[in-house]
Amino acid sequence: MEVSSLVWGLTIAAIVGLLLFDFVFHVRKAHVPTLREAALWSALYVGMALLFGVGVFALGGTQAGSEYFAGYVTEKALSVDNLFVFLIIMTSFRVPREDQQKVLLFGIVFSLVARTAFIFLGSALINSFAWVFYVFGLILLLTAGNMLKPEDKESRTADNLAVRLGRRFFHTTDYFDGDKLFTVHEGKRAMTPMLLVMVAIGGTDVLFALDSIPAIFGLTQSTYIVFTATAFSLLGLRQLFFLIDGLLDRLIYLSYGLAAILGFIGVKLILHALHENNVPFINNGTSVHVAEISTGLSLSVIVGVLLVTVVASMLSPAGKARTAIAGARRHAASYLDAEYTTDPAERERIFRLLLAERDQIVALGPKYRQMVRDEPALMALLQRARDSHDAAVERGEAPPAGPSKILPRP
């Protein structure tokens, strides 16, 4: 697919314009997006991505259109998985709810910049060295294998090397000063956790790019399609975070679905590498006659795997249990954190979620109650949240919780 410099320029200008619009009209003023706001803008960004894909179909042909949609769907799915890590990072740093939008937007911009650099690097390597397809295929197969390993996601931390170095060599604070990156602490200029959390997210974005870029190059070698599919998958990710915040833990089988997709694309890349082979020690440096996987089949497999994965996750009792347990622990800690939010409506929303999640935990059967690690500590945390809410009611700072109770009174 040949793309002129003018089209490239207009595309980049449009993406930068959308990011600036997002910052000026939604992120600059700290606030917690409502569910309606998040749903509206998420739908708008997805709609723009779909319309762009229709345009690629109309102007570039069926092959280009199929490649764009296959790349977009794959990158979007990987981005949703990345949101869970963003949630872990922001929870670890206790980022105030009102300021999470700014952190997410920074992560999206940094991710777009990092992935663009990898896209052009990958494109240059592919054009110069056909053996790079072998490398990309191997990376995806290894990544798929790692996704299948059992991992306790709650044990992930945001304390990466860059954050540790920042805390060691620079004066830092333990508290936020609004959305400022620097503040004055003990008479000296100091970094706030806002800057550190952005560093942590920026570091993880680079790691995400190492997986996502080989994946999309396995579906298309058009640099323009790779760039636009990646960009549109990231646009609207901030709004999507607030829209599916409570469902992230529910997608219990997403990692398995992504592992299957990345493994499939890895095999596709290696088959393509064999077909284009010029490595001397493989078939004497000549092409190996193997069947290649078409873009249409790739798109069908990707969409099919994601549909099965999401439906199975939503219907899974284990997914419902994990959502309730993780949500209750996170919402209780957030409610008890005085710096988490200053919005009374947001605090009440968190407490109502806490009530519902506690009821779900109580109703769990013996099989799923075993998923609760250190249940007495969790119940004590929930009790502290209830006591804090009751005290706020007595002071007239919160409405009564109603008949539903966190724990029965003795």
GROMACS .gro file of C-alpha atoms in nm:
model
  410
    1MET     CA    1   0.000   0.000   0.000
    2GLU     CA    2   0.170   0.319  -0.122
    3VAL     CA    3   0.107   0.627   0.091
    4SER     CA    4   0.217   0.977  -0.005
    5SER     CA    5   0.399   1.217   0.226
    6LEU     CA    6   0.089   1.438   0.230
    7VAL     CA    7  -0.129   1.155   0.363
    8TRP     CA    8   0.134   1.073   0.625
    9GLY     CA    9   0.147   1.437   0.734
   10LEU     CA   10  -0.232   1.470   0.755
   11THR     CA   11  -0.260   1.144   0.952
   12ILE     CA   12   0.003   1.245   1.207
   13ALA     CA   13  -0.152   1.593   1.241
   14ALA     CA   14  -0.496   1.440   1.303
   15ILE     CA   15  -0.364   1.204   1.573
   16VAL     CA   16  -0.170   1.481   1.747
   17GLY     CA   17  -0.481   1.701   1.726
   18LEU     CA   18  -0.695   1.432   1.892
   19LEU     CA   19  -0.442   1.396   2.175
   20LEU     CA   20  -0.431   1.774   2.228
   21PHE     CA   21  -0.811   1.790   2.225
   22ASP     CA   22  -0.821   1.513   2.485
   23PHE     CA   23  -0.580   1.701   2.709
   24VAL     CA   24  -0.733   2.048   2.679
   25PHE     CA   25  -1.099   1.951   2.712
   26HIS     CA   26  -1.087   1.646   2.937
   27VAL     CA   27  -0.761   1.602   3.125
   28ARG     CA   28  -0.628   1.950   3.203
   29LYS     CA   29  -0.893   2.001   3.473
   30ALA     CA   30  -0.862   1.717   3.722
   31HIS     CA   31  -1.190   1.527   3.765
   32VAL     CA   32  -1.333   1.177   3.778
   33PRO     CA   33  -1.509   1.088   3.449
   34THR     CA   34  -1.866   0.969   3.483
   35LEU     CA   35  -1.966   0.634   3.335
   36ARG     CA   36  -2.168   0.817   3.069
   37GLU     CA   37  -1.871   1.036   2.972
   38ALA     CA   38  -1.637   0.738   2.949
   39ALA     CA   39  -1.887   0.535   2.744
   40LEU     CA   40  -1.961   0.822   2.505
   41TRP     CA   41  -1.597   0.902   2.426
   42SER     CA   42  -1.493   0.536   2.410
   43ALA     CA   43  -1.764   0.473   2.152
   44LEU     CA   44  -1.658   0.784   1.959
   45TYR     CA   45  -1.293   0.676   1.936
   46VAL     CA   46  -1.386   0.320   1.838
   47GLY     CA   47  -1.621   0.467   1.575
   48MET     CA   48  -1.340   0.679   1.431
   49ALA     CA   49  -1.112   0.374   1.415
   50LEU     CA   50  -1.380   0.175   1.232
   51LEU     CA   51  -1.450   0.459   0.987
   52PHE     CA   52  -1.079   0.487   0.915
   53GLY     CA   53  -1.071   0.114   0.846
   54VAL     CA   54  -1.361   0.150   0.602
   55GLY     CA   55  -1.159   0.422   0.429
   56VAL     CA   56  -0.859   0.188   0.406
   57PHE     CA   57  -1.086  -0.075   0.252
   58ALA     CA   58  -1.224   0.175  -0.001
   59LEU     CA   59  -0.891   0.331  -0.101
   60GLY     CA   60  -0.640   0.053  -0.037
   61GLY     CA   61  -0.839  -0.256  -0.126
   62THR     CA   62  -0.957  -0.567   0.056
   63GLN     CA   63  -0.607  -0.684   0.149
   64ALA     CA   64  -0.509  -0.352   0.310
   65GLY     CA   65  -0.845  -0.322   0.487
   66SER     CA   66  -0.822  -0.674   0.630
   67GLU     CA   67  -0.466  -0.610   0.747
   68TYR     CA   68  -0.572  -0.287   0.921
   69PHE     CA   69  -0.861  -0.447   1.109
   70ALA     CA   70  -0.655  -0.752   1.207
   71GLY     CA   71  -0.382  -0.521   1.340
   72TYR     CA   72  -0.628  -0.290   1.516
   73VAL     CA   73  -0.814  -0.572   1.693
   74THR     CA   74  -0.488  -0.738   1.804
   75GLU     CA   75  -0.336  -0.413   1.933
   76LYS     CA   76  -0.661  -0.318   2.109
   77ALA     CA   77  -0.671  -0.653   2.288
   78LEU     CA   78  -0.308  -0.615   2.396
   79SER     CA   79  -0.385  -0.261   2.515
   80VAL     CA   80  -0.671  -0.386   2.735
   81ASP     CA   81  -0.433  -0.635   2.896
   82ASN     CA   82  -0.188  -0.349   2.952
   83LEU     CA   83  -0.459  -0.153   3.136
   84PHE     CA   84  -0.444  -0.407   3.416
   85VAL     CA   85  -0.076  -0.330   3.466
   86PHE     CA   86  -0.154   0.043   3.461
   87LEU     CA   87  -0.411  -0.019   3.733
   88ILE     CA   88  -0.154  -0.205   3.945
   89ILE     CA   89   0.098   0.079   3.901
   90MET     CA   90  -0.150   0.353   3.995
   91THR     CA   91  -0.272   0.152   4.294
   92SER     CA   92   0.087   0.097   4.410
   93PHE     CA   93   0.156   0.472   4.395
   94ARG     CA   94  -0.187   0.562   4.542
   95VAL     CA   95  -0.258   0.802   4.255
   96PRO     CA   96  -0.562   1.019   4.342
   97ARG     CA   97  -0.865   0.923   4.134
   98GLU     CA   98  -0.899   1.274   3.990
   99ASP     CA   99  -0.541   1.268   3.859
  100GLN     CA  100  -0.548   0.921   3.704
  101GLN     CA  101  -0.664   1.064   3.371
  102LYS     CA  102  -0.344   1.267   3.337
  103VAL     CA  103  -0.126   0.966   3.418
  104LEU     CA  104  -0.312   0.754   3.162
  105LEU     CA  105  -0.286   1.020   2.892
  106PHE     CA  106   0.088   1.047   2.954
  107GLY     CA  107   0.114   0.669   2.926
  108ILE     CA  108  -0.075   0.674   2.596
  109VAL     CA  109   0.142   0.950   2.449
  110PHE     CA  110   0.464   0.786   2.565
  111SER     CA  111   0.347   0.450   2.434
  112LEU     CA  112   0.263   0.602   2.095
  113VAL     CA  113   0.606   0.767   2.072
  114ALA     CA  114   0.788   0.449   2.180
  115ARG     CA  115   0.590   0.226   1.946
  116THR     CA  116   0.637   0.466   1.654
  117ALA     CA  117   1.012   0.444   1.704
  118PHE     CA  118   0.993   0.063   1.712
  119ILE     CA  119   0.767   0.063   1.405
  120PHE     CA  120   1.017   0.252   1.190
  121LEU     CA  121   1.306   0.050   1.331
  122GLY     CA  122   1.121  -0.274   1.263
  123SER     CA  123   1.027  -0.161   0.913
  124ALA     CA  124   1.390  -0.075   0.834
  125LEU     CA  125   1.510  -0.412   0.963
  126ILE     CA  126   1.246  -0.606   0.769
  127ASN     CA  127   1.329  -0.423   0.447
  128SER     CA  128   1.700  -0.494   0.491
  129PHE     CA  129   1.709  -0.836   0.657
  130ALA     CA  130   1.452  -1.108   0.588
  131TRP     CA  131   1.580  -1.311   0.886
  132VAL     CA  132   1.416  -1.056   1.118
  133PHE     CA  133   1.089  -1.244   1.065
  134TYR     CA  134   1.245  -1.541   1.243
  135VAL     CA  135   1.339  -1.316   1.536
  136PHE     CA  136   0.993  -1.158   1.557
  137GLY     CA  137   0.828  -1.500   1.538
  138LEU     CA  138   1.048  -1.635   1.818
  139ILE     CA  139   0.974  -1.329   2.036
  140LEU     CA  140   0.600  -1.386   1.997
  141LEU     CA  141   0.623  -1.757   2.073
  142LEU     CA  142   0.826  -1.687   2.388
  143THR     CA  143   0.581  -1.415   2.492
  144ALA     CA  144   0.288  -1.653   2.439
  145GLY     CA  145   0.460  -1.914   2.655
  146ASN     CA  146   0.523  -1.661   2.933
  147MET     CA  147   0.155  -1.560   2.929
  148LEU     CA  148   0.056  -1.922   2.997
  149LYS     CA  149   0.269  -1.942   3.311
  150PRO     CA  150   0.074  -1.909   3.637
  151GLU     CA  151   0.126  -1.561   3.775
  152ASP     CA  152  -0.022  -1.378   4.069
  153LYS     CA  153  -0.109  -1.044   3.914
  154GLU     CA  154  -0.165  -0.889   4.256
  155SER     CA  155   0.205  -0.942   4.329
  156ARG     CA  156   0.316  -0.716   4.044
  157THR     CA  157   0.478  -0.395   4.159
  158ALA     CA  158   0.559  -0.064   3.997
  159ASP     CA  159   0.904  -0.049   4.153
  160ASN     CA  160   1.109  -0.079   3.833
  161LEU     CA  161   1.474   0.018   3.788
  162ALA     CA  162   1.405   0.377   3.678
  163VAL     CA  163   1.184   0.439   3.982
  164ARG     CA  164   1.440   0.291   4.222
  165LEU     CA  165   1.716   0.506   4.073
  166GLY     CA  166   1.496   0.815   4.095
  167ARG     CA  167   1.421   0.754   4.461
  168ARG     CA  168   1.786   0.683   4.537
  169PHE     CA  169   1.951   0.979   4.368
  170PHE     CA  170   1.681   1.248   4.386
  171HIS     CA  171   1.488   1.410   4.666
  172THR     CA  172   1.135   1.265   4.652
  173THR     CA  173   0.815   1.303   4.852
  174ASP     CA  174   0.567   1.041   4.970
  175TYR     CA  175   0.265   1.260   4.900
  176PHE     CA  176   0.103   1.417   4.593
  177ASP     CA  177   0.082   1.791   4.545
  178GLY     CA  178  -0.214   1.803   4.308
  179ASP     CA  179  -0.087   1.701   3.965
  180LYS     CA  180   0.251   1.872   4.006
  181LEU     CA  181   0.562   1.681   3.904
  182PHE     CA  182   0.784   1.879   4.145
  183THR     CA  183   0.716   2.049   4.476
  184VAL     CA  184   0.906   2.203   4.768
  185HIS     CA  185   0.968   1.963   5.056
  186GLU     CA  186   1.173   2.049   5.364
  187GLY     CA  187   1.294   2.363   5.187
  188LYS     CA  188   1.423   2.173   4.883
  189ARG     CA  189   1.283   2.103   4.537
  190ALA     CA  190   1.159   1.745   4.528
  191MET     CA  191   0.998   1.503   4.285
  192THR     CA  192   0.643   1.401   4.364
  193PRO     CA  193   0.502   1.050   4.315
  194MET     CA  194   0.323   1.190   4.006
  195LEU     CA  195   0.655   1.203   3.820
  196LEU     CA  196   0.761   0.862   3.951
  197VAL     CA  197   0.438   0.695   3.842
  198MET     CA  198   0.481   0.844   3.494
  199VAL     CA  199   0.835   0.704   3.484
  200ALA     CA  200   0.702   0.363   3.589
  201ILE     CA  201   0.433   0.365   3.320
  202GLY     CA  202   0.681   0.489   3.060
  203GLY     CA  203   0.913   0.198   3.142
  204THR     CA  204   0.637  -0.059   3.108
  205ASP     CA  205   0.528   0.100   2.778
  206VAL     CA  206   0.868   0.019   2.629
  207LEU     CA  207   0.829  -0.346   2.733
  208PHE     CA  208   0.478  -0.356   2.586
  209ALA     CA  209   0.613  -0.226   2.255
  210LEU     CA  210   0.858  -0.515   2.234
  211ASP     CA  211   0.560  -0.753   2.223
  212SER     CA  212   0.301  -0.556   2.029
  213ILE     CA  213   0.513  -0.436   1.735
  214PRO     CA  214   0.634  -0.783   1.628
  215ALA     CA  215   0.271  -0.900   1.658
  216ILE     CA  216   0.133  -0.644   1.416
  217PHE     CA  217   0.426  -0.685   1.174
  218GLY     CA  218   0.318  -1.048   1.160
  219LEU     CA  219  -0.011  -0.931   1.011
  220THR     CA  220   0.109  -0.661   0.772
  221GLN     CA  221   0.438  -0.517   0.649
  222SER     CA  222   0.282  -0.182   0.554
  223THR     CA  223   0.438   0.078   0.783
  224TYR     CA  224   0.137   0.307   0.739
  225ILE     CA  225  -0.113   0.039   0.840
  226VAL     CA  226   0.105  -0.066   1.135
  227PHE     CA  227   0.126   0.295   1.255
  228THR     CA  228  -0.242   0.383   1.214
  229ALA     CA  229  -0.370   0.056   1.364
  230THR     CA  230  -0.141   0.106   1.664
  231ALA     CA  231  -0.236   0.473   1.705
  232PHE     CA  232  -0.611   0.410   1.687
  233SER     CA  233  -0.582   0.122   1.934
  234LEU     CA  234  -0.425   0.364   2.185
  235LEU     CA  235  -0.662   0.656   2.125
  236GLY     CA  236  -0.955   0.628   2.362
  237LEU     CA  237  -0.767   0.393   2.594
  238ARG     CA  238  -0.797   0.646   2.878
  239GLN     CA  239  -1.176   0.651   2.852
  240LEU     CA  240  -1.187   0.274   2.819
  241PHE     CA  241  -0.998   0.241   3.148
  242PHE     CA  242  -1.273   0.420   3.339
  243LEU     CA  243  -1.544   0.236   3.145
  244ILE     CA  244  -1.423  -0.119   3.220
  245ASP     CA  245  -1.241  -0.044   3.545
  246GLY     CA  246  -1.456  -0.291   3.737
  247LEU     CA  247  -1.432  -0.558   3.466
  248LEU     CA  248  -1.053  -0.578   3.434
  249ASP     CA  249  -1.031  -0.848   3.701
  250ARG     CA  250  -1.326  -1.026   3.539
  251LEU     CA  251  -1.134  -1.102   3.216
  252ILE     CA  252  -0.984  -1.409   3.377
  253TYR     CA  253  -0.905  -1.588   3.050
  254LEU     CA  254  -0.778  -1.288   2.853
  255SER     CA  255  -0.413  -1.384   2.897
  256TYR     CA  256  -0.485  -1.730   2.752
  257GLY     CA  257  -0.662  -1.578   2.453
  258LEU     CA  258  -0.376  -1.334   2.393
  259ALA     CA  259  -0.124  -1.618   2.427
  260ALA     CA  260  -0.312  -1.813   2.158
  261ILE     CA  261  -0.322  -1.508   1.929
  262LEU     CA  262   0.046  -1.424   1.975
  263GLY     CA  263   0.142  -1.788   1.926
  264PHE     CA  264  -0.066  -1.801   1.607
  265ILE     CA  265   0.096  -1.483   1.472
  266GLY     CA  266   0.439  -1.615   1.573
  267VAL     CA  267   0.381  -1.930   1.365
  268LYS     CA  268   0.255  -1.710   1.078
  269LEU     CA  269   0.575  -1.504   1.093
  270ILE     CA  270   0.801  -1.808   1.091
  271LEU     CA  271   0.613  -1.958   0.795
  272HIS     CA  272   0.655  -1.627   0.613
  273ALA     CA  273   1.024  -1.622   0.708
  274LEU     CA  274   1.068  -1.972   0.563
  275HIS     CA  275   0.896  -1.862   0.242
  276GLU     CA  276   1.125  -1.557   0.213
  277ASN     CA  277   1.427  -1.744   0.351
  278ASN     CA  278   1.781  -1.629   0.270
  279VAL     CA  279   1.955  -1.761   0.583
  280PRO     CA  280   2.247  -1.976   0.458
  281PHE     CA  281   2.208  -2.264   0.704
  282ILE     CA  282   1.834  -2.308   0.630
  283ASN     CA  283   1.764  -2.489   0.302
  284ASN     CA  284   2.095  -2.356   0.163
  285GLY     CA  285   1.965  -1.998   0.178
  286THR     CA  286   1.673  -2.060  -0.060
  287SER     CA  287   1.299  -2.031  -0.014
  288VAL     CA  288   1.120  -2.315   0.166
  289HIS     CA  289   0.789  -2.409   0.007
  290VAL     CA  290   0.542  -2.389   0.296
  291ALA     CA  291   0.179  -2.284   0.321
  292GLU     CA  292   0.130  -1.925   0.434
  293ILE     CA  293  -0.161  -1.801   0.645
  294SER     CA  294  -0.381  -1.544   0.471
  295THR     CA  295  -0.480  -1.213   0.630
  296GLY     CA  296  -0.849  -1.309   0.611
  297LEU     CA  297  -0.786  -1.627   0.809
  298SER     CA  298  -0.573  -1.431   1.058
  299LEU     CA  299  -0.854  -1.181   1.116
  300SER     CA  300  -1.109  -1.461   1.164
  301VAL     CA  301  -0.887  -1.644   1.415
  302ILE     CA  302  -0.810  -1.327   1.614
  303VAL     CA  303  -1.174  -1.216   1.640
  304GLY     CA  304  -1.292  -1.571   1.715
  305VAL     CA  305  -1.039  -1.628   1.993
  306LEU     CA  306  -1.117  -1.293   2.155
  307LEU     CA  307  -1.494  -1.355   2.144
  308VAL     CA  308  -1.456  -1.699   2.306
  309THR     CA  309  -1.215  -1.559   2.565
  310VAL     CA  310  -1.435  -1.265   2.666
  311VAL     CA  311  -1.760  -1.465   2.676
  312ALA     CA  312  -1.597  -1.744   2.879
  313SER     CA  313  -1.451  -1.488   3.121
  314MET     CA  314  -1.783  -1.309   3.170
  315LEU     CA  315  -1.968  -1.637   3.236
  316SER     CA  316  -1.699  -1.786   3.461
  317PRO     CA  317  -1.788  -1.816   3.834
  318ALA     CA  318  -1.414  -1.798   3.909
  319GLY     CA  319  -1.397  -1.468   3.719
  320LYS     CA  320  -1.687  -1.327   3.920
  321ALA     CA  321  -1.523  -1.438   4.243
  322ARG     CA  322  -1.185  -1.289   4.155
  323THR     CA  323  -1.351  -0.962   4.053
  324ALA     CA  324  -1.534  -0.936   4.385
  325ILE     CA  325  -1.226  -1.021   4.593
  326ALA     CA  326  -0.982  -0.791   4.412
  327GLY     CA  327  -1.240  -0.513   4.387
  328ALA     CA  328  -1.330  -0.527   4.756
  329ARG     CA  329  -0.966  -0.511   4.862
  330ARG     CA  330  -0.887  -0.225   4.623
  331HIS     CA  331  -1.201  -0.022   4.699
  332ALA     CA  332  -1.161  -0.061   5.076
  333ALA     CA  333  -0.803   0.064   5.060
  334SER     CA  334  -0.911   0.353   4.835
  335TYR     CA  335  -1.197   0.452   5.065
  336LEU     CA  336  -0.968   0.457   5.369
  337ASP     CA  337  -0.706   0.665   5.184
  338ALA     CA  338  -0.796   1.028   5.257
  339GLU     CA  339  -0.580   1.145   4.964
  340TYR     CA  340  -0.740   0.912   4.708
  341THR     CA  341  -1.026   1.148   4.624
  342THR     CA  342  -1.184   1.467   4.759
  343ASP     CA  343  -1.508   1.415   4.567
  344PRO     CA  344  -1.787   1.305   4.808
  345ALA     CA  345  -1.985   1.145   4.524
  346GLU     CA  346  -1.682   0.941   4.418
  347ARG     CA  347  -1.622   0.827   4.777
  348GLU     CA  348  -1.984   0.718   4.805
  349ARG     CA  349  -1.962   0.534   4.472
  350ILE     CA  350  -1.658   0.344   4.598
  351PHE     CA  351  -1.838   0.253   4.920
  352ARG     CA  352  -2.146   0.127   4.734
  353LEU     CA  353  -1.922  -0.093   4.520
  354LEU     CA  354  -1.763  -0.217   4.840
  355LEU     CA  355  -2.101  -0.319   4.979
  356ALA     CA  356  -2.190  -0.515   4.666
  357GLU     CA  357  -1.851  -0.686   4.652
  358ARG     CA  358  -1.869  -0.781   5.021
  359ASP     CA  359  -2.209  -0.940   4.964
  360GLN     CA  360  -2.065  -1.138   4.671
  361ILE     CA  361  -1.773  -1.262   4.883
  362VAL     CA  362  -2.006  -1.373   5.163
  363ALA     CA  363  -2.219  -1.561   4.907
  364LEU     CA  364  -1.921  -1.746   4.755
  365GLY     CA  365  -1.921  -2.122   4.800
  366PRO     CA  366  -1.634  -2.305   4.972
  367LYS     CA  367  -1.462  -2.365   4.636
  368TYR     CA  368  -1.430  -1.995   4.556
  369ARG     CA  369  -1.382  -1.871   4.913
  370GLN     CA  370  -1.041  -2.039   4.892
  371MET     CA  371  -0.943  -1.770   4.642
  372VAL     CA  372  -0.950  -1.513   4.924
  373ARG     CA  373  -0.594  -1.483   5.048
  374ASP     CA  374  -0.574  -1.401   5.418
  375GLU     CA  375  -0.952  -1.369   5.456
  376PRO     CA  376  -0.941  -1.235   5.817
  377ALA     CA  377  -0.718  -0.944   5.707
  378LEU     CA  378  -0.953  -0.865   5.417
  379MET     CA  379  -1.258  -0.872   5.643
  380ALA     CA  380  -1.080  -0.647   5.893
  381LEU     CA  381  -1.004  -0.403   5.610
  382LEU     CA  382  -1.370  -0.404   5.507
  383GLN     CA  383  -1.476  -0.347   5.866
  384ARG     CA  384  -1.246  -0.044   5.891
  385ALA     CA  385  -1.406   0.096   5.576
  386ARG     CA  386  -1.752   0.049   5.723
  387ASP     CA  387  -1.651   0.215   6.050
  388SER     CA  388  -1.506   0.508   5.857
  389HIS     CA  389  -1.828   0.544   5.658
  390ASP     CA  390  -2.041   0.526   5.974
  391ALA     CA  391  -1.831   0.801   6.130
  392ALA     CA  392  -1.878   1.014   5.818
  393VAL     CA  393  -2.256   0.959   5.840
  394GLU     CA  394  -2.256   1.077   6.201
  395ARG     CA  395  -2.069   1.391   6.095
  396GLY     CA  396  -2.319   1.446   5.812
  397GLU     CA  397  -2.050   1.394   5.545
  398ALA     CA  398  -2.205   1.085   5.382
  399PRO     CA  399  -2.552   0.934   5.335
  400PRO     CA  400  -2.647   0.621   5.534
  401ALA     CA  401  -2.538   0.295   5.376
  402GLY     CA  402  -2.887   0.143   5.390
  403PRO     CA  403  -2.975  -0.209   5.501
  404SER     CA  404  -2.674  -0.377   5.340
  405LYS     CA  405  -2.389  -0.414   5.587
  406ILE     CA  406  -2.018  -0.478   5.546
  407LEU     CA  407  -2.012  -0.701   5.852
  408PRO     CA  408  -2.296  -0.778   6.091
  409ARG     CA  409  -2.289  -0.583   6.412
  410PRO     CA  410  -2.221  -0.796   6.722
   0.00000   0.00000   0.00000
